[in-house]
Tab-separated table of C-alpha atoms in Angstrom:
chain	number	residue	atom	x	y	z
A	1325	LEU	CA	-0.523	0.116	-0.276
A	1326	HIS	CA	2.127	3.173	-1.171
A	1327	LEU	CA	-0.324	5.119	1.119
A	1328	CYS	CA	2.918	5.181	3.352
A	1329	ASN	CA	5.185	6.932	2.593
A	1330	LYS	CA	3.731	8.581	-0.398
A	1331	ASN	CA	2.055	12.235	1.055
A	1332	PHE	CA	0.967	11.590	4.829
A	1333	PRO	CA	5.296	11.716	6.201
A	1334	ASN	CA	4.467	15.374	5.106
A	1335	MET	CA	1.254	16.719	5.960
A	1336	ASN	CA	1.082	19.664	6.906
A	1337	SER	CA	0.218	19.258	11.368
A	1338	LYS	CA	0.745	23.006	12.727
A	1339	ASP	CA	-2.325	24.709	11.666
A	1340	SER	CA	-5.444	22.439	12.959
A	1341	SER	CA	-8.012	23.940	10.405
A	1342	LYS	CA	-5.677	23.308	7.632
A	1343	ALA	CA	-4.398	19.533	9.246
A	1344	LYS	CA	-7.848	18.776	8.637
A	1345	ASN	CA	-8.128	19.876	5.696
A	1346	ASP	CA	-4.573	18.162	4.213
A	1347	LEU	CA	-5.609	15.116	6.291
A	1348	LEU	CA	-8.724	14.438	3.200
A	1349	VAL	CA	-6.336	15.250	0.779
A	1350	ASP	CA	-3.669	13.408	1.409
A	1351	VAL	CA	-5.216	10.654	2.119
A	1352	CYS	CA	-7.526	10.867	-1.130
A	1353	MET	CA	-4.213	11.773	-2.427
A	1354	ALA	CA	-2.883	8.525	-1.178
A	1355	ALA	CA	-6.345	6.580	-1.849
A	1356	LYS	CA	-5.976	7.724	-5.911
A	1357	TYR	CA	-2.434	6.318	-6.143
A	1358	GLU	CA	-3.266	3.488	-5.022
A	1359	GLY	CA	-6.140	2.530	-7.277
A	1360	GLU	CA	-3.344	3.521	-10.460
A	1361	SER	CA	-0.848	1.194	-8.887
A	1362	LEU	CA	-3.951	-1.902	-8.645
A	1363	ASN	CA	-5.438	-0.969	-11.778
A	1364	THR	CA	-1.507	-0.970	-13.654
A	1365	TYR	CA	-1.012	-4.593	-11.549
A	1366	ARG	CA	-3.562	-6.156	-12.193
A	1367	ALA	CA	-3.123	-8.213	-15.550
A	1368	GLN	CA	-0.071	-8.696	-13.438
A	1369	TYR	CA	-2.260	-10.725	-10.455
A	1370	ASP	CA	-5.027	-12.267	-13.298
A	1371	GLU	CA	-2.484	-13.819	-14.757
A	1372	GLN	CA	-0.706	-15.220	-11.571
A	1373	TYR	CA	-4.439	-16.261	-9.899
A	1374	PRO	CA	-6.152	-17.027	-13.584
A	1375	GLY	CA	-9.752	-18.051	-12.717
A	1376	SER	CA	-9.333	-16.006	-8.844
A	1377	GLY	CA	-13.119	-14.554	-9.035
A	1378	PHE	CA	-11.628	-10.697	-7.849
A	1379	THR	CA	-12.667	-7.779	-10.307
A	1380	LEU	CA	-11.438	-4.499	-9.712
A	1381	CYS	CA	-14.089	-3.292	-7.844
A	1382	THR	CA	-13.035	-5.693	-4.458
A	1383	MET	CA	-9.222	-5.069	-4.712
A	1384	LEU	CA	-10.400	-1.406	-4.890
A	1385	ALA	CA	-12.491	-2.438	-2.165
A	1386	ARG	CA	-9.590	-4.197	0.006
A	1387	SER	CA	-7.518	-1.578	-0.222
A	1388	PHE	CA	-9.633	1.798	0.900
A	1389	ALA	CA	-10.248	-0.820	4.202
A	1390	ASP	CA	-6.548	-1.317	4.511
A	1391	ILE	CA	-6.810	3.180	4.088
A	1392	GLY	CA	-9.144	3.326	6.546
A	1393	ASP	CA	-7.526	1.178	9.174
A	1394	ILE	CA	-5.015	3.447	8.834
A	1395	VAL	CA	-6.645	6.459	9.601
A	1396	ARG	CA	-9.026	4.989	12.300
A	1397	GLY	CA	-5.395	3.957	14.037
A	1398	ARG	CA	-6.555	-0.454	13.552
A	1399	ASP	CA	-3.703	-1.521	10.981
A	1400	LEU	CA	-1.828	-4.448	10.759
A	1401	TYR	CA	0.396	-3.587	9.157
A	1402	ARG	CA	4.001	-5.883	8.875
A	1403	GLY	CA	6.003	-4.707	6.430
A	1404	ASP	CA	9.585	-1.692	8.498
A	1405	ASN	CA	8.487	-0.683	12.005
A	1406	ARG	CA	10.467	3.064	11.614
A	1407	GLU	CA	7.815	3.634	8.799
A	1408	LYS	CA	5.075	2.731	10.767
A	1409	THR	CA	5.884	4.360	13.815
A	1410	LYS	CA	6.891	7.428	11.440
A	1411	LEU	CA	3.630	7.416	10.117
A	1412	GLU	CA	1.477	6.354	12.975
A	1413	SER	CA	3.327	9.536	15.090
A	1414	LYS	CA	2.590	11.899	12.674
A	1415	LEU	CA	-1.265	10.302	12.382
A	1416	LYS	CA	-1.339	11.164	15.943
A	1417	GLU	CA	-0.009	14.892	15.336
A	1418	ILE	CA	-2.693	15.900	13.492
A	1419	PHE	CA	-5.612	14.942	14.685
A	1420	ALA	CA	-3.672	16.225	17.974
A	1421	LYS	CA	-3.982	19.638	16.643
A	1422	ILE	CA	-8.683	18.186	14.765
A	1423	HIS	CA	-9.154	17.634	18.390
A	1424	SER	CA	-7.983	21.261	19.741
A	1425	GLU	CA	-10.048	22.383	17.341
A	1426	VAL	CA	-13.135	20.544	17.361
A	1427	THR	CA	-12.749	20.426	21.143
A	1428	SER	CA	-12.975	24.466	21.591
A	1429	GLY	CA	-15.746	24.925	19.689
A	1430	LYS	CA	-19.403	25.971	20.413
A	1431	ASN	CA	-19.971	22.285	21.921
A	1432	LYS	CA	-16.663	21.507	23.037
A	1433	ASP	CA	-18.250	20.432	26.412
A	1434	THR	CA	-20.238	17.649	24.607
A	1435	LEU	CA	-17.306	16.806	22.379
A	1436	LYS	CA	-14.886	17.324	24.982
A	1437	THR	CA	-16.901	13.817	26.189
A	1438	ARG	CA	-16.900	11.929	23.419
A	1439	TYR	CA	-13.489	11.849	22.329
A	1440	LYS	CA	-11.523	12.169	26.135
A	1441	ASP	CA	-8.543	10.665	24.343
A	1442	LYS	CA	-7.865	7.434	27.420
A	1443	ASN	CA	-5.129	5.848	24.868
A	1444	GLY	CA	-2.616	8.182	25.261
A	1445	GLY	CA	-2.689	10.943	22.262
A	1446	ASN	CA	-4.685	7.706	19.734
A	1447	PHE	CA	-8.396	10.167	19.480
A	1448	PHE	CA	-10.333	6.366	18.386
A	1449	LYS	CA	-12.365	8.269	19.141
A	1450	LEU	CA	-11.622	10.569	16.254
A	1451	ARG	CA	-10.752	8.885	14.107
A	1452	GLU	CA	-13.188	6.557	13.927
A	1453	ASP	CA	-15.731	9.396	13.447
A	1454	TRP	CA	-13.504	11.445	11.132
A	1455	TRP	CA	-13.511	8.018	8.917
A	1456	ASN	CA	-17.381	7.815	8.742
A	1457	ALA	CA	-17.559	10.916	7.585
A	1458	ASN	CA	-14.726	11.224	5.258
A	1459	ARG	CA	-15.085	7.208	3.419
A	1460	HIS	CA	-16.982	8.505	0.510
A	1461	THR	CA	-15.130	11.168	-0.409
A	1462	VAL	CA	-11.961	8.766	-0.192
A	1463	TRP	CA	-14.201	6.162	-1.798
A	1464	LYS	CA	-14.302	8.065	-4.676
A	1465	ALA	CA	-10.881	9.041	-5.255
A	1466	ILE	CA	-9.395	5.318	-5.066
A	1467	THR	CA	-12.855	4.247	-8.162
A	1468	CYS	CA	-11.961	7.634	-9.644
A	1469	ASN	CA	-9.309	5.203	-12.825
A	1470	ALA	CA	-12.104	2.118	-12.282
A	1471	GLN	CA	-13.874	3.164	-15.293
A	1472	GLY	CA	-15.773	-0.157	-16.568
A	1473	ASN	CA	-15.451	-2.383	-13.245
A	1474	ARG	CA	-17.741	-3.209	-11.598
A	1475	TYR	CA	-18.938	-6.024	-8.362
A	1476	PHE	CA	-19.710	-9.057	-9.303
A	1477	ARG	CA	-22.407	-8.991	-7.480
A	1478	PRO	CA	-25.406	-6.605	-6.540
A	1479	THR	CA	-23.868	-4.283	-4.017
A	1480	CYS	CA	-25.902	-0.654	-4.047
A	1481	ASN	CA	-30.476	-0.402	-3.652
A	1482	SER	CA	-31.503	-0.206	-7.153
A	1483	GLY	CA	-33.537	2.923	-6.190
A	1484	ASP	CA	-37.211	1.661	-7.345
A	1485	ASN	CA	-38.150	0.612	-4.547
A	1486	ARG	CA	-37.603	-3.812	-6.760
A	1487	GLY	CA	-34.152	-4.769	-4.411
A	1488	GLU	CA	-30.954	-4.280	-4.883
A	1489	ALA	CA	-29.017	-3.250	-8.133
A	1490	GLN	CA	-24.815	-4.271	-8.865
A	1491	ALA	CA	-22.144	-1.087	-8.506
A	1492	ASN	CA	-21.234	-0.200	-12.302
A	1493	LYS	CA	-18.529	2.163	-14.120
A	1494	TYR	CA	-17.001	2.925	-11.578
A	1495	CYS	CA	-17.479	0.359	-9.457
A	1496	ARG	CA	-19.966	3.011	-8.112
A	1497	CYS	CA	-23.920	2.779	-7.096
A	1498	ASN	CA	-26.218	4.501	-9.419
A	1499	GLY	CA	-24.793	5.270	-12.179
A	1500	ASP	CA	-21.921	8.270	-10.128
A	1501	LYS	CA	-18.854	8.515	-12.829
A	1502	PRO	CA	-16.159	11.582	-11.008
A	1503	GLY	CA	-16.463	15.326	-11.563
A	1504	GLU	CA	-20.426	14.113	-10.740
A	1505	ASP	CA	-21.365	14.116	-7.325
A	1506	LYS	CA	-24.798	12.592	-6.844
A	1507	PRO	CA	-26.205	11.085	-3.524
A	1508	ASN	CA	-26.771	8.597	-1.991
A	1509	THR	CA	-23.222	7.241	-4.227
A	1510	ASP	CA	-21.536	5.149	-0.502
A	1511	PRO	CA	-19.664	3.116	-0.804
A	1512	PRO	CA	-20.479	0.109	-1.939
A	1513	THR	CA	-18.711	-1.690	0.341
A	1514	TYR	CA	-18.107	-2.352	3.889
A	1515	PHE	CA	-15.277	-4.198	4.842
A	1516	ASP	CA	-13.227	-1.241	6.079
A	1517	TYR	CA	-16.138	-2.657	9.069
A	1518	VAL	CA	-15.290	-6.086	8.813
A	1519	PRO	CA	-11.768	-7.153	11.225
A	1520	GLN	CA	-8.043	-6.926	8.709
A	1521	TYR	CA	-7.006	-10.724	9.783
A	1522	LEU	CA	-11.118	-11.568	8.842
A	1523	ARG	CA	-10.849	-9.618	4.895
């Protein structure tokens, strides 16, 4: 996953509002690069594992879930520990700035209670809420180069109350495409809510 070394380590975490916006931009850029790399290497995968039945959309959904795990501090990444430590340290710094901004507004008492950090600067609840609020944008970023790809089974609400429909074109629901902002185009995957060791 390119997320670990493409954008995160270089994010600005000095200004809390900038940190919040930069985080979304950097996560989306990392997702876009990840989607492009999966699209590039898909043919090699299909050649190595013929008939696996895994579509590009499934691969994108798994990487999307990995990105969610990294953002939320749940990643079971088994690679270069220095890179993992550097990335996690930067995310803690960014979420500390976001926490500072979020808990100083008009709802500060409620939000201080909700986001009380019990884990030494990890801000897990804030990270979870950030992911839930932004996962649809990250899904759009990771699928922006997945034209012509669809899931192997129905994953979307058809919108006509007749049942489910298939995510198609860009692995998205309701005919959504890059550059459009159609409502109800949540990611047609819940892999990001499945524990990493079960995916």
